[in-house]
Every structure is written in structure tokens, then in C-alpha cells.
Coordinates of C-alpha atoms and ligand atoms in Angstrom, one line a residue:
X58 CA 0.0 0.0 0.0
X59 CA 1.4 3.3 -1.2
X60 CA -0.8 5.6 0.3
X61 CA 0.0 7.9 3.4
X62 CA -2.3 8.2 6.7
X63 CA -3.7 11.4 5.6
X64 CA -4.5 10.1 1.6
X65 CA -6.2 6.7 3.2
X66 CA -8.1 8.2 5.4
X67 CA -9.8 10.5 2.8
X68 CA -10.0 7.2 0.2
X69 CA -12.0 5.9 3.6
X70 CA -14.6 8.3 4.1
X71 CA -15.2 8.6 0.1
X72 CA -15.9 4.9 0.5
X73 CA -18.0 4.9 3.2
X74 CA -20.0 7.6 1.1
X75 CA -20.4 5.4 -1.5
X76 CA -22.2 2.6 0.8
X77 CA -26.0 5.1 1.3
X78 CA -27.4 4.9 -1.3
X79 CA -25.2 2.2 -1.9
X80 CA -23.2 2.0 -5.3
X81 CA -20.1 0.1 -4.4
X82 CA -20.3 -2.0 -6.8
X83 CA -21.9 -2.1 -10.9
X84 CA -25.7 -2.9 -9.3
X85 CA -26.0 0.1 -7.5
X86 CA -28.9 -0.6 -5.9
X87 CA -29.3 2.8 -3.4
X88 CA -29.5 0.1 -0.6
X89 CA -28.8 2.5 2.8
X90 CA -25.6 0.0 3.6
X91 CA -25.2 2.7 6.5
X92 CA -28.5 2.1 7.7
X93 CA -28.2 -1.5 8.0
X94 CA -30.2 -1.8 5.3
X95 CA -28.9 -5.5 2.9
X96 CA -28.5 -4.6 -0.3
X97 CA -29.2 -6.7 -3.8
X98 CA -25.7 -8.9 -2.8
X99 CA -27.2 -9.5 1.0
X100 CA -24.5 -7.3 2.7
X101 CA -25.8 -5.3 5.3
X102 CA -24.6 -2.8 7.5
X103 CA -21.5 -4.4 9.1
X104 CA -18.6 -6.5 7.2
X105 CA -18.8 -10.2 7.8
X106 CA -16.4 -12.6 7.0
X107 CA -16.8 -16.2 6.2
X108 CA -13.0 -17.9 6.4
X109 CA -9.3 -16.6 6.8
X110 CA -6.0 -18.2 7.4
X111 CA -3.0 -18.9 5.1
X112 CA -3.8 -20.2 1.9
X113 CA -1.4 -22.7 0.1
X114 CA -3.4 -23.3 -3.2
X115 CA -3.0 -20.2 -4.7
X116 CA -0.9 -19.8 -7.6
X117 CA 3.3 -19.5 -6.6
X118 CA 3.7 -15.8 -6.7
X119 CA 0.9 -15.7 -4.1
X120 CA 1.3 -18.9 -1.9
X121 CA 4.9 -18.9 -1.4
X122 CA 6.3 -21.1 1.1
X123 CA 4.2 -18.8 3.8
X124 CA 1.1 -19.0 1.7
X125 CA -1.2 -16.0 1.3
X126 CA -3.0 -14.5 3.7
X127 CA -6.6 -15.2 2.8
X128 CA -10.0 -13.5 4.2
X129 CA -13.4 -14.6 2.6
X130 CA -16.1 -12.4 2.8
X131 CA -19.7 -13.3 3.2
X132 CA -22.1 -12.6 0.1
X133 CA -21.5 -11.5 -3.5
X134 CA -23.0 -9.1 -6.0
X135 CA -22.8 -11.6 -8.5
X136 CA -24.6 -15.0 -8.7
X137 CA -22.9 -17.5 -10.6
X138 CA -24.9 -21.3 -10.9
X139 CA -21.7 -23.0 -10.2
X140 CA -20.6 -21.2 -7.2
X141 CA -17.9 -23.0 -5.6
X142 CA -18.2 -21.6 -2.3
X143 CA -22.3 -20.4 -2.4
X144 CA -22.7 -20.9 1.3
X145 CA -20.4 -18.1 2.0
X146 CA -21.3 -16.0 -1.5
X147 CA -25.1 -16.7 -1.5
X148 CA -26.2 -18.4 1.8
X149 CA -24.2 -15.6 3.8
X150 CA -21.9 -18.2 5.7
X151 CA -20.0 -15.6 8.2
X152 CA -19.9 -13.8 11.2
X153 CA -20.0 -9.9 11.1
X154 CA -17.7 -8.1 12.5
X155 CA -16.3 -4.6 14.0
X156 CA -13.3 -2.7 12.1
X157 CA -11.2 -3.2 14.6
X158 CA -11.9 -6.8 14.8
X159 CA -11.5 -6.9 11.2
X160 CA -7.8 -5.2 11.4
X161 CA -6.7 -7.8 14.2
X162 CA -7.9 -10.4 11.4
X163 CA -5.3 -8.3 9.2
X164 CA -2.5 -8.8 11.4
X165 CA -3.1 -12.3 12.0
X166 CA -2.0 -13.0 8.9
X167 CA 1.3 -10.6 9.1
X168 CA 3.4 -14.2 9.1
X169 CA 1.9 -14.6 5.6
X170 CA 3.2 -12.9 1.8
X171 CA 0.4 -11.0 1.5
X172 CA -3.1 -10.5 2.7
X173 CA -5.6 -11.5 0.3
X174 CA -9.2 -10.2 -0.1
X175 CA -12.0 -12.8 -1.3
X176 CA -15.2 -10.5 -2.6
X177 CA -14.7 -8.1 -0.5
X178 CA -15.9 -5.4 -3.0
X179 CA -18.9 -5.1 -1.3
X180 CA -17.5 -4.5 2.4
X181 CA -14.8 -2.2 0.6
X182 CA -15.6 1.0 3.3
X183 CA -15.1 -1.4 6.1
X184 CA -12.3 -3.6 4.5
X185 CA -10.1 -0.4 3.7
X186 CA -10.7 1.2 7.2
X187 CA -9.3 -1.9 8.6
X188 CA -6.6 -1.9 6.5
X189 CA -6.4 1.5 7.8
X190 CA -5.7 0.5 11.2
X191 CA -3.7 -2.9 10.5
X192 CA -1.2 -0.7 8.7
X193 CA -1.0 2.3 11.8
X194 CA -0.3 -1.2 13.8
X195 CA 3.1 -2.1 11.6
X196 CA 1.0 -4.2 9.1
X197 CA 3.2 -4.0 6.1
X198 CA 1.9 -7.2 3.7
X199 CA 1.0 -6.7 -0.4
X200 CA -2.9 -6.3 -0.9
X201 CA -4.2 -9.1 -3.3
X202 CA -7.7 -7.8 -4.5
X203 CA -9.6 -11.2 -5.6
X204 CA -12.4 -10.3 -7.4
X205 CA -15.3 -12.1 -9.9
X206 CA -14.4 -9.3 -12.2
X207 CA -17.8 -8.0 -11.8
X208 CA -16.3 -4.3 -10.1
X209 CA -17.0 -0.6 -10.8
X210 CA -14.8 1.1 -12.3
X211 CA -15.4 4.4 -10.3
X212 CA -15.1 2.4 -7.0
X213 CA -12.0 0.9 -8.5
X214 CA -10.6 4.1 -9.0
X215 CA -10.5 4.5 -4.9
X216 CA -8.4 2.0 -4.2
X217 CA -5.8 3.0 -6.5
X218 CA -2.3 3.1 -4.0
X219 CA -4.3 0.5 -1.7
X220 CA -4.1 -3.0 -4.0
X221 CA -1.2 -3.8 -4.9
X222 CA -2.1 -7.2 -6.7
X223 CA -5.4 -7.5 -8.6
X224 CA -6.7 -10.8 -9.1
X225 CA -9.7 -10.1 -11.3
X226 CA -11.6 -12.8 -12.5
X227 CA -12.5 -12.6 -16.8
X228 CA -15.6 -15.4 -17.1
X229 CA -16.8 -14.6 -20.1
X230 CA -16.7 -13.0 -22.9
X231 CA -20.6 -14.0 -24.2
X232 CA -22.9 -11.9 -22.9
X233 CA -25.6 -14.7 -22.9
X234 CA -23.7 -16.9 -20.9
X235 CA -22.7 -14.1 -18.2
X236 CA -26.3 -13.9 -18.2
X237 CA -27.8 -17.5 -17.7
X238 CA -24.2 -18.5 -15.6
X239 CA -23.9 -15.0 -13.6
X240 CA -27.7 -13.1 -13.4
X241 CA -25.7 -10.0 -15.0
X242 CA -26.6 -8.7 -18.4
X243 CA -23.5 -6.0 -18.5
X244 CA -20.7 -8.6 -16.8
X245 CA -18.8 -8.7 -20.0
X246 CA -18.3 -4.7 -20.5
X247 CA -18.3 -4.0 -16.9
X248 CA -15.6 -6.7 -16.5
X249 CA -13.5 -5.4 -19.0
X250 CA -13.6 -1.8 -18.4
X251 CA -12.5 -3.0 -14.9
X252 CA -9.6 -5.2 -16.3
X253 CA -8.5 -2.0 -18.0
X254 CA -8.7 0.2 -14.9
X255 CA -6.3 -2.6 -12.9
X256 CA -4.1 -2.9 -15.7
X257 CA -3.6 0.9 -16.0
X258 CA -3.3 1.4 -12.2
X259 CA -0.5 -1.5 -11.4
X260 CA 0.5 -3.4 -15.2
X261 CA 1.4 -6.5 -15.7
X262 CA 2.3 -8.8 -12.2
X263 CA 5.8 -8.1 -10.9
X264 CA 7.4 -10.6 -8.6
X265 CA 10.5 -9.8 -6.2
X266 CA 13.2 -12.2 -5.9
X267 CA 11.6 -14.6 -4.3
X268 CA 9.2 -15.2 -6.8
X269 CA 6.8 -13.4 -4.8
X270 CA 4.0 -11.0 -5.9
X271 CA 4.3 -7.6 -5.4
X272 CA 2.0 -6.0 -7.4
X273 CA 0.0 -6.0 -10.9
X274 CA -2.2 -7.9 -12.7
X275 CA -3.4 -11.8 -13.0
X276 CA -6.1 -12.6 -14.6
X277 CA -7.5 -15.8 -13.9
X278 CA -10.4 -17.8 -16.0
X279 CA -12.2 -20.8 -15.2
X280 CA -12.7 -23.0 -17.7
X281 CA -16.4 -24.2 -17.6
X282 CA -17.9 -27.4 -19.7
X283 CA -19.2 -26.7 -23.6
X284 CA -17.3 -23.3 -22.9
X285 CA -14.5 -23.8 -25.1
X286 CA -15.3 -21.2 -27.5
X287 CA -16.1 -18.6 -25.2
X288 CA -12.8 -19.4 -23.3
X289 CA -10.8 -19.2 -26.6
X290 CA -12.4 -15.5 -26.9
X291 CA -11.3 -14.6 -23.7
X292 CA -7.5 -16.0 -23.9
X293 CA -7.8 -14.1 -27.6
X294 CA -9.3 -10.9 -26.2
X295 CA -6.3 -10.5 -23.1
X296 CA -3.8 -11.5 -25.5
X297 CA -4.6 -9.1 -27.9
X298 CA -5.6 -6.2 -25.5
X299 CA -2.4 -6.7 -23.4
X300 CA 0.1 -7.8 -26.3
X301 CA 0.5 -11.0 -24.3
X302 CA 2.1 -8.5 -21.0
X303 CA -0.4 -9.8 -18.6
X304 CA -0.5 -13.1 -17.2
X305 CA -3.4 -15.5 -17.0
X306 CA -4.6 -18.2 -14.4
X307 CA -6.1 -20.7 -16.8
X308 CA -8.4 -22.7 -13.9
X309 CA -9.3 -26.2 -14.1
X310 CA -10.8 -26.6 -11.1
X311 CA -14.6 -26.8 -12.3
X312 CA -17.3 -28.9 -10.6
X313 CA -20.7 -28.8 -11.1
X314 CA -21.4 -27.2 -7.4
X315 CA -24.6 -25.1 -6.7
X316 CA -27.3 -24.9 -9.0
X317 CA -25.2 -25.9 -11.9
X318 CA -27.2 -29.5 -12.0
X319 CA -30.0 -27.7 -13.3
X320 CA -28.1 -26.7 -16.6
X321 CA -27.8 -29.8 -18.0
X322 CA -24.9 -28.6 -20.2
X323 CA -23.0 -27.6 -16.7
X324 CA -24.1 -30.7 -14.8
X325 CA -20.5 -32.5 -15.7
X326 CA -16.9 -31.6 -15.4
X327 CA -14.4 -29.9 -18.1
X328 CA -12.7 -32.8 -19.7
X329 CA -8.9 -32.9 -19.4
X330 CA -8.5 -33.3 -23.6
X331 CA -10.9 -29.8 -23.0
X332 CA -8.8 -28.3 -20.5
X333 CA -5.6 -29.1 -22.9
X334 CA -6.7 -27.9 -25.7
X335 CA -7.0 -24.5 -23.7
X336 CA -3.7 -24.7 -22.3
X337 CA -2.6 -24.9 -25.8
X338 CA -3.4 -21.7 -27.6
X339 CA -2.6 -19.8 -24.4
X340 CA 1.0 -21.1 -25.4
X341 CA 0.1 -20.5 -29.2
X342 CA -0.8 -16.8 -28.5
X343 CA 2.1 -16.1 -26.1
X344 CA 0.2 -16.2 -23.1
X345 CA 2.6 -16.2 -19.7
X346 CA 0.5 -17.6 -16.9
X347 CA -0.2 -20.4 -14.9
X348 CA -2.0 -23.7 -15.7
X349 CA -3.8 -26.3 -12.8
X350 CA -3.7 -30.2 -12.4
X351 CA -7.5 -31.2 -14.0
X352 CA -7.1 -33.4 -10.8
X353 CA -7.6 -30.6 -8.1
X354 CA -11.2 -30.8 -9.5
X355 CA -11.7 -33.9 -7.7
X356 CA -11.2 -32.4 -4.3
X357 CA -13.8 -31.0 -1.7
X358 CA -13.8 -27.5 -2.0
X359 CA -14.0 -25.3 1.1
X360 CA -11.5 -28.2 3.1
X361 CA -9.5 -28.1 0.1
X362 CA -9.2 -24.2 -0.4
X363 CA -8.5 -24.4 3.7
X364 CA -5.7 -27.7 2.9
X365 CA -4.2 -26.6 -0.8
X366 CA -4.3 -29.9 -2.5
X367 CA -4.9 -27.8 -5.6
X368 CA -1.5 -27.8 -7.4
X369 CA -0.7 -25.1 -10.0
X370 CA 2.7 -25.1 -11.8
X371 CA 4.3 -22.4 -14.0
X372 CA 4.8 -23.5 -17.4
Ligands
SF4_431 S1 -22.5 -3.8 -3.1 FE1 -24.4 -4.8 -2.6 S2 -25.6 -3.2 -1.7 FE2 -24.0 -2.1 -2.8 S3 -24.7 -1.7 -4.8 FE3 -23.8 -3.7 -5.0 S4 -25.5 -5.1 -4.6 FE4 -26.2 -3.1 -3.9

């Protein structure tokens, strides 16, 4: 975090502004967040958060041998069918908690390479308060901002000088299936113009000499079933808009979670012949990035975030 004590604290009360009528993220739904009034995503009035701890799964810039210092918020403004984690995104799974609870959850994780924000766009007053404090108390750890993609560019804009690693999500590039998959009719634009705002604020990711993140971009994609074409697109469309600078998470981790067995074309798992052929034209379009063992997708999924069975390797 770049920003001095005096900068953060005004970034903090234009946040808070933006939560009544709230418009923290691309909804806007005028929900009085300051009220205690839930908005469209089911966040309230007070931040809540589901899980935290060190994370080893994530890729090597961002696990390291200390892993990365993971907080999950409860809820989401976006609902995707195939929700991994939906008891924390759509059933609310959490506890809410003060600021200065929140900031002791920050500095928990100090032992950790950085401290890494789960959907936390829609706590972003609370979570950047917090941070607030955390770094007044000596906390000194790279942001990772770990979105769905589905941000605001104006609220973005805030937290330039705060995130130091943003870890956007880029789903889809069909507005049809961000539609049916996501209930969002403007994820693809709104995900873009927010991959563009990231990009311009910190470029492509930047690792020390450890290996370790320490600011910048990755973009990660899942790879869903009878998605191929739309997944092409999307390596295609970073490639191109980036000139290959930007490096991609290409995710194999898909399993038909949630609702997704009532989309018969979701209700299986992304073959590894599928996934492969992915992995190859990233290569064939100069993609830099980091690919995932098809396997992981056999694991459970909150145990395994929590264990980091999940293997990713470098190509
Ligand atoms: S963050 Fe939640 S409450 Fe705020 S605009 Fe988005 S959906 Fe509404």
C-alpha cells in the first residue's frame, strides 16, 4: 500500500459515502448500507467474513512457502450457478464483525506474503478502514484484490495506491452466458472496463526475488464445460488487449457445485482433452500464466481451499 495516513483516510470516508445509497459495486442498488439496510448482494450494515487463514493453493507468486494471507467475505454481487463456495457468497456463511476486529484479522495473517481479499468489493468501506488500522499497527503485507471481475470502475478508482495485486476474474466474454451462468446482463463490458482500470493502475504482475507477488495484474479464467469457444475468446481478447504483457490463471478446477445441475450442459466436469486444448493456444498466443492439475477438481472445495491440494505449476 502506497498511500500515506492522511491520503487513506480521505479514500476511507469517500468509500463509506459510497455505501448510502449504496453504489459500491456495478448494481448500485441505493441500498442505505449505513442504515443497515442488505443490499441486492445481501451485505448489510457491518462487514462479515466467512474464512481466513493462510492459503497454500493459490498460484506461486501468491502462496509462497508462507502462503497468502486469505479473508473470505460473506455474500456477492454476483450470482454465478456454479458457485464453488455459495454458502459463503449466496447463503451468507460468516460472522459480522467490528473494524477493529476486522484489522486484528489483518495482522493475524502478518506471518503470511500477502493479505488476500476474497469478494470483498462489497465490504470495501469497512475492509479499507481496517486496513487502515492494521497498517497504523506495523502491518506491512502486499494487498491481493480477488475479485469475480464484476467491479466498478469508479469504486476501482479509490483503491488505487491501496491494491497492490489484482486478481480479477475474466468469465466470459458472451454476454448470454454471463447472463444465464452470472444473473448479469453487463458482466462482459463492466468486466472489461474494470480489467482496464487494474491494468492501467499497477500493469502487468511483478514478482521480487523470491518469486513473490508484489504488485500488478493476473487474470484468472475458469474454464467451464461446452465453454470452449467462449474461453478461446477470452485468452484471444487478453492477449490481444495486453500484447500477451499480462498473465493469465487458466483454472481447471470446475465442478458442477450449486445450482449448476440444473443446466444440463454444466451438470459434468471440463474434460482434461478440453482443458488441454486450452492450455494450448494460451501457449500459441504467447500467453505467460499459470496452468492447474485437471485433478484438483476432484477435491472438496471449502477443506481443500483451507488444505491446498490444488496444485498449479508455471509453465
Ligand atoms: S455492493 Fe451490494 S448493496 Fe452495494 S450496490 Fe452492490 S449489490 Fe447493492
Amino acid at each position: 500500500m502506497d498511500l500515506s495516513v492522511d491520503d487513506l483516510a480521505g479514500r476511507v470516508r469517500a468509500l463509506y459515502e459510497l455505501a448510502s445509497p449504496c453504489r459500491l459495486c456495478p448494481r448500485a442498488c441505493g441500498a442505505d448500507r449505513m442504515g443497515g439496510e442488505p443490499g441486492v448482494c445481501g451485505a448489510g450494515g457491518a462487514v462479515e467474513v466467512a474464512i481466513h487463514g493462510p492459503h497454500f493453493g493459490e498460484e506461486p507468486p501468491l502462496s509462497g512457502h508462507a502462503g497468502s494471507g486469505t479473508v473470505f467475505f460473506s455474500h456477492c454481487p454476483v450470482a454465478c450457478v456454479f458457485c464453488q463456495n455459495a454458502e459463503i457468497s449466496h447463503q451468507g456463511l460468516g460472522r459480522g464483525v467490528s473494524v477493529d476486529e476486522l484489522a486484528a484479522v489483518f495482522l493475524d495473517l502478518a506471518p503470511t506474503h500477502n493479505l488476500n481479499l476474497v469478494t470483498a468489493g462489497h465490504f470495501l468501506p469497512w475492509v479499507v478502514d481496517a486496513q487502515a488500522r492494521a497498517k497504523n499497527r506495523g502491518l506491512d503485507l502486499p494487498v491481493v484484490f480477488n475479485t469475480g471481475g464484476y467491479e466498478a470502475r469508479d469504486t476501482l478508482r479509490l483503491l488505487a495506491g491501496i491494491v497492490d495485486v489484482w486478481l480479477p476474474d475474466l468469465k466470459y466474454l458472451d454476454p448470454g452466458r454471463a447472463k444465464r451462468y452470472s444473473r448479469v446482463e453487463d458482466y462482459v463490458p463492466t468486466a472489461l472496463a474494470a480489467l482496464d482500470e487494474m491494468v492501467a493502475q499497477q500493469g502487468p504482475l511483478q514478482v521480487d526475488r523470491d518469486g513473490l507477488a508484489r504488485r500488478g495484474v493476473l487474470i484468472r479464467h475458469l474454464t467451464l464445460p461446452w465453454g470452449a469457444d467462449d474461453t478461446a475468446a477470452v485468452l484471444a481478447w487478453i492477449a490481444e488487449r495486453y500484447q500477451g504483457r499480462v498473465p493469465v490463471s487458466l483454472m481447471a478446477q470446475y465442478l458442477p457445485c450449486h445450482r449448476a445441475d440444473q443446466y444440463p450442459e454444466l451438470s459434468g466436469p471440463v474434460s482434461a482433452a478440453e482443458y488441454q486444448r486450452a492450455v494450448d493456444l494460451m501457449i500459441r498466443l504467447g500467453l505467460e500464466g499459470f496452468t492447474q492439475d485437471p485433478d484438483a477438481a476432484t477435491a472438496d472445495l471449502i477443506p481443500d481451499f483451507i488444505g491446498g491440494r490444488m496444485t498449479r505449476r508455471a509453465r
